[in-house]
Short mmCIF file of C-alpha atoms and ligand atoms in Angstrom, two decimals:
data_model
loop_
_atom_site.label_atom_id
_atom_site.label_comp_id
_atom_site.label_asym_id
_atom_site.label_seq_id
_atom_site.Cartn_x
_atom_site.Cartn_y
_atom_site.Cartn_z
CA UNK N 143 4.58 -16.01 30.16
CA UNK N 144 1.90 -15.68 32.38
CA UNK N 145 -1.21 -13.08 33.48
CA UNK N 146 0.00 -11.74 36.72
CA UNK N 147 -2.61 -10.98 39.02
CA UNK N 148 -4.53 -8.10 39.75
CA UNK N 149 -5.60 -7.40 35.51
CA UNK N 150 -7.45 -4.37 35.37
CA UNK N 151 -9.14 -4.31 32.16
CA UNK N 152 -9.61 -8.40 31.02
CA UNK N 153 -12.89 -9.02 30.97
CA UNK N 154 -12.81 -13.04 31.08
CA UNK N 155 -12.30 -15.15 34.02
CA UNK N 156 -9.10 -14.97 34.70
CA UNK N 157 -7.19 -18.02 35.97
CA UNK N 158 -5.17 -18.74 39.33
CA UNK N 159 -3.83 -21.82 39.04
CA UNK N 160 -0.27 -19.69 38.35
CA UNK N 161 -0.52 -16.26 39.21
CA UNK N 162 2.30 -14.94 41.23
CA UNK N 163 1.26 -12.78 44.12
CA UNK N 164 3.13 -9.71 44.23
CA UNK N 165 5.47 -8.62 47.00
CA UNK N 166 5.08 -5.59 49.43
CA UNK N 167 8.72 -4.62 47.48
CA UNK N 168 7.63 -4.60 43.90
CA UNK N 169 4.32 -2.91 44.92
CA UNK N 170 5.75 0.35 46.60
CA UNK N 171 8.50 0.72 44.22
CA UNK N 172 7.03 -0.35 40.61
CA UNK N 173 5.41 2.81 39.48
CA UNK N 174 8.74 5.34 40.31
CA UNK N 175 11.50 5.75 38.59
CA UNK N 176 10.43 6.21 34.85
CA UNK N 177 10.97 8.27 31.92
CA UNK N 178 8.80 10.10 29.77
CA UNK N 179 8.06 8.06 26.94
CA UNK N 180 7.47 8.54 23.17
CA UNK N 181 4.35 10.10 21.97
CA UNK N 182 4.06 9.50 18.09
CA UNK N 183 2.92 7.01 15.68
CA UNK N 184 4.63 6.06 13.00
CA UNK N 185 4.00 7.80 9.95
CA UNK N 186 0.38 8.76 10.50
CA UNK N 187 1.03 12.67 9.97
CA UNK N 188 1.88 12.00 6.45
CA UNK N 189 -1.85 10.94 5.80
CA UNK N 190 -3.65 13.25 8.24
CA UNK N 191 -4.81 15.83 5.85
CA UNK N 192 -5.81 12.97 3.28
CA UNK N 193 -7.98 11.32 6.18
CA UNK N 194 -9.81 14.83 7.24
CA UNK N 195 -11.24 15.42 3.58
CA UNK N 196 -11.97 11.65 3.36
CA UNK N 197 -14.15 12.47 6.48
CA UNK N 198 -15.22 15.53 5.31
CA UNK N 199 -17.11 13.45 2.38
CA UNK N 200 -18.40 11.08 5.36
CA UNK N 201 -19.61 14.37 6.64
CA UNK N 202 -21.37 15.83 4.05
CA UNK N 203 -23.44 12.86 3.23
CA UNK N 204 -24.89 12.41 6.74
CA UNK N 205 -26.44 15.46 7.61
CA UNK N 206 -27.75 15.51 11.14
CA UNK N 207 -26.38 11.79 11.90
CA UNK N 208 -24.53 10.40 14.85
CA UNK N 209 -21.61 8.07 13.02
CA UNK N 210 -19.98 5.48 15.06
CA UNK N 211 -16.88 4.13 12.74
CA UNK N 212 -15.28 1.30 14.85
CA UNK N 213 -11.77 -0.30 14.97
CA UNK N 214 -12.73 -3.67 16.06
CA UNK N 215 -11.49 -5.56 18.71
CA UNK N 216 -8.89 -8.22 19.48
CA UNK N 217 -9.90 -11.67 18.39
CA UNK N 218 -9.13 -14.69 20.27
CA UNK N 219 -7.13 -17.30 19.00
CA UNK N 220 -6.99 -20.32 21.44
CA UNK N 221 -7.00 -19.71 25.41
CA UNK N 222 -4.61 -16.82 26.24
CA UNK N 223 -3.29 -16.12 22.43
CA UNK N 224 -5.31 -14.11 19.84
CA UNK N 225 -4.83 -13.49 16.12
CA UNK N 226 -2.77 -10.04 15.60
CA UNK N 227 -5.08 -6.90 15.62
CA UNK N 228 -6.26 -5.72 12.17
CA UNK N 229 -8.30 -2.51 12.74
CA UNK N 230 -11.31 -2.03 10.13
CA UNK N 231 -10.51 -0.74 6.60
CA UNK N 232 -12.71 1.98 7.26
CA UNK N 233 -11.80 3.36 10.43
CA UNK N 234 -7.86 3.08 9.32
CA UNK N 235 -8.88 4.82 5.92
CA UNK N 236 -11.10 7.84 7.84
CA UNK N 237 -8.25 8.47 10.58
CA UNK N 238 -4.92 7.85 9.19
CA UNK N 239 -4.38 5.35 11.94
CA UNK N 240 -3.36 1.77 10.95
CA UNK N 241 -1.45 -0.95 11.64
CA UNK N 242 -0.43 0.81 15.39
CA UNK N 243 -4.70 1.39 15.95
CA UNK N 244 -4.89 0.98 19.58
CA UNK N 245 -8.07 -2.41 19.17
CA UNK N 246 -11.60 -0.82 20.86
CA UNK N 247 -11.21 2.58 19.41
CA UNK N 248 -14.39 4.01 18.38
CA UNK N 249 -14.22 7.24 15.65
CA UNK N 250 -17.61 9.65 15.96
CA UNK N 251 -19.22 11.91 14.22
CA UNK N 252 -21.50 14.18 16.38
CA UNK N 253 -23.91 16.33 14.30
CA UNK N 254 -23.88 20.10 14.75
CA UNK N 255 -25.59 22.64 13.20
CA UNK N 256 -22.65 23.14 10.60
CA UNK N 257 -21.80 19.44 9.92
CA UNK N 258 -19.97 17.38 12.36
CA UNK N 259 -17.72 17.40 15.03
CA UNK N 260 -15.61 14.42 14.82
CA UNK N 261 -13.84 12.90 17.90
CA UNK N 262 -11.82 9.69 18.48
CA UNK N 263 -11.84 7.88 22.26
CA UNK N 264 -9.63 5.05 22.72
CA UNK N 265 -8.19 3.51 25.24
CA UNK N 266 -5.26 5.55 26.52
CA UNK N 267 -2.79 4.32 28.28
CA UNK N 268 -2.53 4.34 32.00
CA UNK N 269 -0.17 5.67 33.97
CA UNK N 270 2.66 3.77 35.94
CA UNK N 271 0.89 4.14 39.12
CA UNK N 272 -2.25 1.94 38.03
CA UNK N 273 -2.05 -2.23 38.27
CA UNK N 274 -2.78 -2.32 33.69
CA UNK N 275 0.90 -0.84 33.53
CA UNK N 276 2.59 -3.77 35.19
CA UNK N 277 -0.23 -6.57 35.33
CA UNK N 278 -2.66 -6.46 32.36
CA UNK N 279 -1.01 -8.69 29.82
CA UNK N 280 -3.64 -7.73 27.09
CA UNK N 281 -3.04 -3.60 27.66
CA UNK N 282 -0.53 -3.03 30.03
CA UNK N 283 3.02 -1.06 28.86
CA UNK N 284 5.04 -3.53 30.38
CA UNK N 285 3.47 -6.48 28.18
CA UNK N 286 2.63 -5.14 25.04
CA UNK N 287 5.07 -2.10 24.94
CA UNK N 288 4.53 1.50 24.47
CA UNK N 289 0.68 3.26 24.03
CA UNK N 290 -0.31 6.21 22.90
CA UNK N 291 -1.26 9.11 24.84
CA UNK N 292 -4.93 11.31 24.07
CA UNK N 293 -2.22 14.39 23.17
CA UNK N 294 0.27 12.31 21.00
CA UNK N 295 -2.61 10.54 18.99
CA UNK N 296 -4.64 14.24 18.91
CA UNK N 297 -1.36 15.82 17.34
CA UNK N 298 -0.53 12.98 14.80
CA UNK N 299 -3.92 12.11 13.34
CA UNK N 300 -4.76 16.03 13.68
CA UNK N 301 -8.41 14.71 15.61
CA UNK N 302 -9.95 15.39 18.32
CA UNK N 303 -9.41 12.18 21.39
CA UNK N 304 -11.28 11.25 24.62
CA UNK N 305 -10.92 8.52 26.97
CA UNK N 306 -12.93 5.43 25.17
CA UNK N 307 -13.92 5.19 28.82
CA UNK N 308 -16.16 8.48 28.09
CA UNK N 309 -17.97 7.17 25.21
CA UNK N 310 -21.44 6.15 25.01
CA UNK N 311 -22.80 4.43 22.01
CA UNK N 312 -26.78 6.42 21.21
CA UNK N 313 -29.59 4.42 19.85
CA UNK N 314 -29.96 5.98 16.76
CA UNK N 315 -26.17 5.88 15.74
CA UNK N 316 -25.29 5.09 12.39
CA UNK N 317 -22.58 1.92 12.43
CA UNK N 318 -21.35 -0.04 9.68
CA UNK N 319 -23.96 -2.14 10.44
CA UNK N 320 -25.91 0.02 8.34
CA UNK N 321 -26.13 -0.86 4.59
CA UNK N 322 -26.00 2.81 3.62
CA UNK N 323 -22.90 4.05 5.76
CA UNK N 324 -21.13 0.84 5.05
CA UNK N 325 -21.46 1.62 0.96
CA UNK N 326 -20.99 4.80 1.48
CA UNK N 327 -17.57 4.65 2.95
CA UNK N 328 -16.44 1.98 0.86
CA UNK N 329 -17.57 3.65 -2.06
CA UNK N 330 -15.20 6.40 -1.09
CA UNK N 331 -12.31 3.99 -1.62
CA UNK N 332 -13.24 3.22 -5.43
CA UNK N 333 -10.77 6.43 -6.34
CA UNK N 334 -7.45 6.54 -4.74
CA UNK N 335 -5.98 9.56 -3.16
CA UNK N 336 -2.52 10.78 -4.06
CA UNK N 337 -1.59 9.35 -0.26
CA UNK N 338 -2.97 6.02 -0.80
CA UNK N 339 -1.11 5.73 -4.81
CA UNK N 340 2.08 6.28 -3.30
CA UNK N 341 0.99 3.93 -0.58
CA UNK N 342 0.47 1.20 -3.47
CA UNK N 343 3.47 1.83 -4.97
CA UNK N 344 5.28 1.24 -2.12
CA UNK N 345 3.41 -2.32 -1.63
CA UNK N 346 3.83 -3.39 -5.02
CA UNK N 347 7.81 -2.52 -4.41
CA UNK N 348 8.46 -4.38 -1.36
CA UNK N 349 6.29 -7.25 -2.49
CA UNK N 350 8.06 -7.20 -5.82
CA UNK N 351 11.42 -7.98 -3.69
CA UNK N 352 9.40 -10.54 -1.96
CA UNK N 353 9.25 -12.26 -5.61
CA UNK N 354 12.98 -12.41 -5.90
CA UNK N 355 13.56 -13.92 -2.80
CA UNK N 356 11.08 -16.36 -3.70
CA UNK N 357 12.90 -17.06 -6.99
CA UNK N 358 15.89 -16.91 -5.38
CA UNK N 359 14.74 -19.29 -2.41
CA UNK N 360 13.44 -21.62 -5.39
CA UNK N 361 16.95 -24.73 -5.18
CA UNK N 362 15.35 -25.02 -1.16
CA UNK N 363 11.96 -25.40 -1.84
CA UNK N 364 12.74 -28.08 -4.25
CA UNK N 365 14.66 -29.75 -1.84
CA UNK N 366 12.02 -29.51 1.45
CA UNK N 367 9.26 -32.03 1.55
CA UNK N 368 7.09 -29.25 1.73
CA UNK N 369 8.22 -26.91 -0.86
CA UNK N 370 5.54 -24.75 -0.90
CA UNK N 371 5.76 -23.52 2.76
CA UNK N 372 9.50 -22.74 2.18
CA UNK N 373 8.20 -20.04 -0.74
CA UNK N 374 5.29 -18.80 1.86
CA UNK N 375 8.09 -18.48 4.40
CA UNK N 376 10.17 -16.35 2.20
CA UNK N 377 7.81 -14.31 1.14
CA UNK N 378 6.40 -14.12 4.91
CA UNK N 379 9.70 -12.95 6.31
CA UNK N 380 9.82 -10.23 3.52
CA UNK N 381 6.31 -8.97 4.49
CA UNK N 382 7.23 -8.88 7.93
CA UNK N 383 10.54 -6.84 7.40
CA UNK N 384 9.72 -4.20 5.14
CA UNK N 385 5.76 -4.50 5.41
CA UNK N 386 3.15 -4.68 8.19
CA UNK N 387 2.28 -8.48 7.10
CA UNK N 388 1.11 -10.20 4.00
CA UNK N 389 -2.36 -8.72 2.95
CA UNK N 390 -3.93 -12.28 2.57
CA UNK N 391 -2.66 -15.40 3.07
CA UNK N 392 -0.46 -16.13 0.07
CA UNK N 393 -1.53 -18.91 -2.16
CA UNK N 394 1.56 -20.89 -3.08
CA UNK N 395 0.31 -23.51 -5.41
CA UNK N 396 2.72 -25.93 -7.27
CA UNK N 397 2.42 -28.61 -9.83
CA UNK N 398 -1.94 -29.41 -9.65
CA UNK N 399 -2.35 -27.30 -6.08
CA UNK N 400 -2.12 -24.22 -9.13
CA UNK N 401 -5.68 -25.07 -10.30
CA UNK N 402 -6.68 -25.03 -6.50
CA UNK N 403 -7.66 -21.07 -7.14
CA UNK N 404 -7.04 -20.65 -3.27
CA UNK N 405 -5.22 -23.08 -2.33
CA UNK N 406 -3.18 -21.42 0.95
CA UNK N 407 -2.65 -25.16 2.50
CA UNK N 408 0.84 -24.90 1.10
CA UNK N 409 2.34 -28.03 2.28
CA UNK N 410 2.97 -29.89 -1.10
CA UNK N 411 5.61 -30.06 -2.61
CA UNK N 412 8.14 -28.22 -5.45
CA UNK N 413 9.24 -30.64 -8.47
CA UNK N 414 11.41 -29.47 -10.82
CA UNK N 415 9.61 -30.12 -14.18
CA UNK N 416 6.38 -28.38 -12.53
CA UNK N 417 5.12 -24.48 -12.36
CA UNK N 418 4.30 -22.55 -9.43
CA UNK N 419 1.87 -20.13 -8.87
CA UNK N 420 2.58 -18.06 -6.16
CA UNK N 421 -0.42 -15.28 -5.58
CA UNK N 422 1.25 -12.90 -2.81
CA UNK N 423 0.91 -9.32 -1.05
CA UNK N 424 3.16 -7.01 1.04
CA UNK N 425 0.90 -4.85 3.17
CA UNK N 426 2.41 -2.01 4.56
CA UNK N 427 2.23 -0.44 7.56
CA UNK N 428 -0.70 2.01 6.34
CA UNK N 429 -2.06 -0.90 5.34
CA UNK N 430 -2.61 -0.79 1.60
CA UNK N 431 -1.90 -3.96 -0.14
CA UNK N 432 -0.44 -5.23 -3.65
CA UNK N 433 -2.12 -8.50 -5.05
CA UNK N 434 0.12 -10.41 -7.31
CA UNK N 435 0.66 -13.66 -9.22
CA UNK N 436 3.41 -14.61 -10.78
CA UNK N 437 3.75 -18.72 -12.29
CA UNK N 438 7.34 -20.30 -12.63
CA UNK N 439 8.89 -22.73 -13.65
CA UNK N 440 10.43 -24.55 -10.97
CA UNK N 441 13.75 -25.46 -12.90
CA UNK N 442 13.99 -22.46 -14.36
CA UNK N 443 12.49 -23.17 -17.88
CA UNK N 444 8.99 -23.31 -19.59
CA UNK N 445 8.36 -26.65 -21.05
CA UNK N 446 6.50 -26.43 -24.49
CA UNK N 447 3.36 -27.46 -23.52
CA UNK N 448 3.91 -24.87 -20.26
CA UNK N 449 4.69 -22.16 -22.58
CA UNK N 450 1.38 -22.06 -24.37
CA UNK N 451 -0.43 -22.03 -21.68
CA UNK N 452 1.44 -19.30 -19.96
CA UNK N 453 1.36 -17.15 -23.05
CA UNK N 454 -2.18 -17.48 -23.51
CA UNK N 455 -3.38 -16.45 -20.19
CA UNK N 456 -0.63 -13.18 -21.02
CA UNK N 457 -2.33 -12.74 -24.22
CA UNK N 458 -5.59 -12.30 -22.06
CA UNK N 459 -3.76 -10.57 -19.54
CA UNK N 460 -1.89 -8.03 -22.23
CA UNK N 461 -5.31 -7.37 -24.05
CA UNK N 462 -7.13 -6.09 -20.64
CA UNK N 463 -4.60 -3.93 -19.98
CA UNK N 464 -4.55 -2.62 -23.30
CA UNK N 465 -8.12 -1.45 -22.87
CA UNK N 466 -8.02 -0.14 -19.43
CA UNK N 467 -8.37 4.22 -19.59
CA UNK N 468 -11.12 6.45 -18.01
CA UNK N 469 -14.50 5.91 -19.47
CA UNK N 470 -14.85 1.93 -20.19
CA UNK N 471 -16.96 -0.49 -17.58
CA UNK N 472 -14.78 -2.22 -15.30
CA UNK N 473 -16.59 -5.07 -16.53
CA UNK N 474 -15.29 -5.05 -20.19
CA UNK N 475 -11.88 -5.80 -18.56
CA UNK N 476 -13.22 -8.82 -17.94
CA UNK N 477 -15.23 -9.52 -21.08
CA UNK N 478 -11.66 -8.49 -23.22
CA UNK N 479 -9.93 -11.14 -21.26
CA UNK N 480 -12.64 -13.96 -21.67
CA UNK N 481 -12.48 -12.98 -25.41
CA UNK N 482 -8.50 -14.61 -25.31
CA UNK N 483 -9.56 -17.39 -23.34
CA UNK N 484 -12.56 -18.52 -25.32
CA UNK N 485 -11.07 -18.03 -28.52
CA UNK N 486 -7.69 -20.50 -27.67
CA UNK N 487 -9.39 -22.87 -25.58
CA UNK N 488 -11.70 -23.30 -28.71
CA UNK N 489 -9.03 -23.45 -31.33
CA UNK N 490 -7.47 -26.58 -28.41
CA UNK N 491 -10.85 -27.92 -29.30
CA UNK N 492 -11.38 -28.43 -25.99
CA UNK N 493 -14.95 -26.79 -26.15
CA UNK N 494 -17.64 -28.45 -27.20
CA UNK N 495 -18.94 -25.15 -29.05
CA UNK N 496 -17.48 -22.65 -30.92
CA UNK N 497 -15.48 -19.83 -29.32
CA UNK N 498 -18.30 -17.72 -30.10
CA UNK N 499 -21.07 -19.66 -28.71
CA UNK N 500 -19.18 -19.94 -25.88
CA UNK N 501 -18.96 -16.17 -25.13
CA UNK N 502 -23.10 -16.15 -25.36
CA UNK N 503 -24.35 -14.74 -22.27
CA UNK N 504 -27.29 -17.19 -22.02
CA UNK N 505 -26.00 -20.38 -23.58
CA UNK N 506 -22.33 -19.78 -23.64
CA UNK N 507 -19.58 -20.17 -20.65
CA UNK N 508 -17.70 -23.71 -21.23
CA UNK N 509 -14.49 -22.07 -21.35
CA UNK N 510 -15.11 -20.63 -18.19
CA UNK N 511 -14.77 -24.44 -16.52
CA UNK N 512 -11.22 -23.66 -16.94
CA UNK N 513 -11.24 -20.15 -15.36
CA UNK N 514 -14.00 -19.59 -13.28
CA UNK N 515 -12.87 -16.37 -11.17
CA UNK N 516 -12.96 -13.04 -12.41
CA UNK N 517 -10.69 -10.92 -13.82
CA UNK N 518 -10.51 -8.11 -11.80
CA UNK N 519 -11.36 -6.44 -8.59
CA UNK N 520 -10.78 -3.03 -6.82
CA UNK N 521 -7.29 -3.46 -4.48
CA UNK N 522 -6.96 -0.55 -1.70
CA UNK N 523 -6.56 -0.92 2.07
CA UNK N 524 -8.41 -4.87 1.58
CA UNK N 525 -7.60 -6.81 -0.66
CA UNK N 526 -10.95 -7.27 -2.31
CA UNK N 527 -11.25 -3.01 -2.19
CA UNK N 528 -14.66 -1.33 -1.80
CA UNK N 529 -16.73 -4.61 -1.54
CA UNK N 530 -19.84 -3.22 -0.60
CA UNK N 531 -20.06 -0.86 -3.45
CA UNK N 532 -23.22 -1.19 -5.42
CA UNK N 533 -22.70 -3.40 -8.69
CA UNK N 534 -23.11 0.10 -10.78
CA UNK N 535 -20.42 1.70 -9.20
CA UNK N 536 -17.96 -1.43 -9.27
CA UNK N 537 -18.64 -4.33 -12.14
CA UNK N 538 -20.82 -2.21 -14.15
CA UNK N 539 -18.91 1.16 -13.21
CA UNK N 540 -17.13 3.09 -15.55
CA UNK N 541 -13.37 3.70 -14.98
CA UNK N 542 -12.10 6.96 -13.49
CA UNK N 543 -8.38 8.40 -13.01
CA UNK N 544 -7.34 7.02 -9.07
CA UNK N 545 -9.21 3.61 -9.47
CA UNK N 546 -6.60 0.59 -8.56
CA UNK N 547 -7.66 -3.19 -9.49
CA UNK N 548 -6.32 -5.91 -10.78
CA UNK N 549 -5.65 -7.73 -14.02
CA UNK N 550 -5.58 -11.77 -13.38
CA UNK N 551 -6.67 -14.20 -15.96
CA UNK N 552 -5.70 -17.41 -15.39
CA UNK N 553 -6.07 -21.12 -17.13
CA UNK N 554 -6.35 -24.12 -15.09
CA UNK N 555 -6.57 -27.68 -16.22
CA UNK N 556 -7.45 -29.37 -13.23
CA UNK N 557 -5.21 -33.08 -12.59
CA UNK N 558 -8.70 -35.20 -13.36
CA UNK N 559 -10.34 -32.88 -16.05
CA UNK N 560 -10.88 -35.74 -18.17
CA UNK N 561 -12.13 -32.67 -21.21
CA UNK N 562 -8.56 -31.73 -21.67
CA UNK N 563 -5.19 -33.96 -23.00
CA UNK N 564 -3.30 -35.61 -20.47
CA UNK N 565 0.13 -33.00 -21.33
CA UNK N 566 -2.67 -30.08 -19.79
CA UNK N 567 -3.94 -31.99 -16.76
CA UNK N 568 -2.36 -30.39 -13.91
CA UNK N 569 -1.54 -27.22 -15.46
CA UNK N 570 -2.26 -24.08 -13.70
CA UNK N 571 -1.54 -20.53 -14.43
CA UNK N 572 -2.26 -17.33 -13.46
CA UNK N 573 -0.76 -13.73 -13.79
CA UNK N 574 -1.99 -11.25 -11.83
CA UNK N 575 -1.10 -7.47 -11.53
CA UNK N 576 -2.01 -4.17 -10.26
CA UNK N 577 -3.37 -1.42 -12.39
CA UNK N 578 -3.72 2.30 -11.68
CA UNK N 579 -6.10 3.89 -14.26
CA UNK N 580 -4.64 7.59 -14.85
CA UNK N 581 -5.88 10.31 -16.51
CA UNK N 582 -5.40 9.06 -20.55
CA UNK N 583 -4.61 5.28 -20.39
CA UNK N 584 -3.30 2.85 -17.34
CA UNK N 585 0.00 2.10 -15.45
CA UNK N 586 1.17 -1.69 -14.40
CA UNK N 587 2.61 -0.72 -11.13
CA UNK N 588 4.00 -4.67 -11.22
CA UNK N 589 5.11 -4.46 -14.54
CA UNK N 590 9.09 -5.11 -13.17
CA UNK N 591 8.12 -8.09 -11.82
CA UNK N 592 9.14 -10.41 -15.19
CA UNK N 593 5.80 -11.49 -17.34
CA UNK N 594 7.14 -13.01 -20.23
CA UNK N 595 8.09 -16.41 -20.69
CA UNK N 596 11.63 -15.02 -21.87
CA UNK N 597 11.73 -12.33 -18.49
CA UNK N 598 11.13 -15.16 -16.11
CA UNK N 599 13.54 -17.31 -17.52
CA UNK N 600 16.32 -14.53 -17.23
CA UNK N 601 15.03 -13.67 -13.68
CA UNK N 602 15.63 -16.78 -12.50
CA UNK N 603 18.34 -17.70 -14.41
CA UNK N 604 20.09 -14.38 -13.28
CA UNK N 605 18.72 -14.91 -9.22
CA UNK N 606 19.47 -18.55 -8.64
CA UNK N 607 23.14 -17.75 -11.35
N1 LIG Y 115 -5.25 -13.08 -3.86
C1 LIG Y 115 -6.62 -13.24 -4.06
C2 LIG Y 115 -7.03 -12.65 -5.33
O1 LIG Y 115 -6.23 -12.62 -6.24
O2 LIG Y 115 -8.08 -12.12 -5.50
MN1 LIG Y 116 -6.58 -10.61 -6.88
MN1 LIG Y 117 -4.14 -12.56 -5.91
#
């Protein structure tokens, strides 16, 4: 396809070498003869009363401020192609809109003597007698399908719209270039709201059937050259269908490419005889994400050496969970875990100190050669949740009811570690999943997806039967 001439809103240079001229015909008949057209988004009144008390906080802690939340803008890729539009986490989370965010809109609060008025302007879309209906290939209707309208957005997001044309950025606006709005509203994300649990629950579903086509897809990848891109394809066409997308780029790691921690190359392949760690996430169209890993065995069974390995990083695994309730750090998730992982890779004798020397917060760490990520971290709308919250409100926060993170210990025994036997080289395992802390203890929203040595080994067993 090609940019037909006359592009209203593209700012670059646009080429000529093959632009079509349009005739006298098209021109006086194109913008009669249409419809009315559809006016609502897709499930953003469901979360329009969750989004005005989320800005209702923004509010309150701005007195007198002029707040200028913005969407972002469409990135290019190469030449005429960019990367699909991904509006900010913090815009989507303050208005309810998300994966349909029309890219340039610009969310304000104006200060009044009572608080703010908030207002969104985006780009509307024009009407079918302008050139962008017909001829803009980045905006227009007839290349990008149906936009919203000022009304339709007003009545679904329940917020005031304008024109973005209308808008005028002040100089002493408050962006998310500023350190204090940016941590504020991120902040704000550290407790979910009963919108954005369901929302998780809903990722963690469709990404847990995502895991059984992968297990199910498992004979195929072990016949492809490239393995590893059949199990991202699966789990991409999954994401696609029931999701907005994959939240991050899913990490699908067999044989040594496990101990890579991101490895999202994904073009080895899968050997029967070797695991595979597949770290994966349905977003949905809200765009709330699930963060999962689950390891396999590639013919369907642990070998010995395989087992221990797996069931150590559970044991770590088990005994954060097991601590996880309102009032602990989030840090101590992390400290529990380490506790498992120091204390068998010292009994391996692969340390060269004692499991308790090693967990010394000056001297200690050698076990952590073999897992040096963390733990956990907050999961929400991003992946990596509420990243600019300060360190005493996230690592050495205390846990409160509505908080979502994940558990994700992991051993890896990279394929030239010449500290470990030769049986452990190449060995990599991880098991991540996604915690809600409630009111007395913790749920595993992935707990279906099979942990165990003996679950997997049914699953695939029963999926590939
Ligand atoms: N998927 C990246 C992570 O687990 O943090
Ligand atoms: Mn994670
Ligand atoms: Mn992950």
């Amino acid at each position: 396809m090609s940019t037909a001439e006359n592009a209203t809103t593209t700012e670059a240079p646009v080429t000529t070498n093959r632009k079509q001229p349009f005739p006298r015909g098209f021109l006086d008949t194109i913008s009669t003869g249409w419809a009315e057209r559809p006016e609502t988004i897709p499930g953003a009144r469901a979360q329009a009363a969750f989004a005005a008390v989320r800005r209702a906080a923004v509010s309150a802690a701005f007195p007198g401020k002029r707040l200028v939340i913005e969407a972002g803008s469409l990135k290019q890729r190469s030449n005429d192609t960019d990367y699909p539009f991904r509006a900010h986490s913090a815009f989507a989370h303050l208005t309810g809109w998300a994966a349909d965010t029309e890219p340039d809109s610009v969310l304000v609060f104006e200060p009044t003597d009572a608080g703010h008025d908030v207002t969104l302007y985006f780009r509307e879309r024009a009407d079918r007698t302008t050139t962008e209906f017909y001829a803009d290939a980045t905006v227009g209707e007839f290349w990008i399908g149906p936009r919203p309208s000022l009304a339709g957005v007003a009545a679904d997001l329940a917020i005031a719209t304008e024109h973005l044309a209308v808008f005028a950025a002040g100089s002493d606006d408050l962006t998310l270039a500023d350190a204090e709005l940016e941590r504020f509203v991120s902040e704000l994300r550290l407790v979910k709201d009963a919108y954005e649990l369901e929302e998780m629950r809903l990722a963690v579903e469709i990404t847990a059937r995502g895991f059984d086509d992968i297990v199910t897809a498992l004979p195929d990848a072990a016949r492809h050259a490239r393995g590893e891109r059949v199990v991202e394809g699966v789990f991409h066409r999954r994401a696609r269908e029931d999701g907005n997308g994959e939240g991050y780029d899913t990490i699908s790691a067999s044989g040594p490419h496990a101990c890579y921690l991101h490895w999202t190359r994904n073009d080895g392949a899968v050997v029967p005889g070797d695991l595979i760690l597949v770290d994966a996430g349905v977003e949905t169209d809200s765009l709330y994400t699930a963060d999962i890993t689950r390891t396999l065995p590639v013919n369907g069974t642990f070998s010995e050496v395989q087992r221990r390995v797996y069931e150590t990083v559970l044991e770590a695994a088990d005994a954060a969970f097991a601590i996880a309730k309102p009032g602990i750090k989030f840090r101590e998730l992390h400290e529990t875990a380490m506790g498992v992982i120091a204390k068998r890779t010292a009994e391996w004798g692969l340390l060269p100190v004692t499991a308790q020397e090693a967990l010394d917060n000056e001297k200690g760490g050698q076990h952590r050669r073999y897992m040096v990520h963390g733990t956990s971290h907050h999961l929400g709308i991003d992946v990596h949740d509420c990243a600019q919250a300060r360190r005493e409100m996230y690592y050495d926060g205390v846990l409160e009811p509505g908080m979502v993170f994940t558990i994700e210990p992991g051993l890896y025994f990279q394929i030239d570690d010449l500290t470990v036997p030769e049986e452990l080289r190449g060995i990599g395992v991880r098991i991540e999943d996604d915690i809600v802390v409630t009111e007395d203890g913790a749920v595993n929203l992935s707990a279906d997806i099979p942990r165990t040595v003996d679950e997997i080994e049914a699953w695939i067993a029963r999926l590939q039967g």
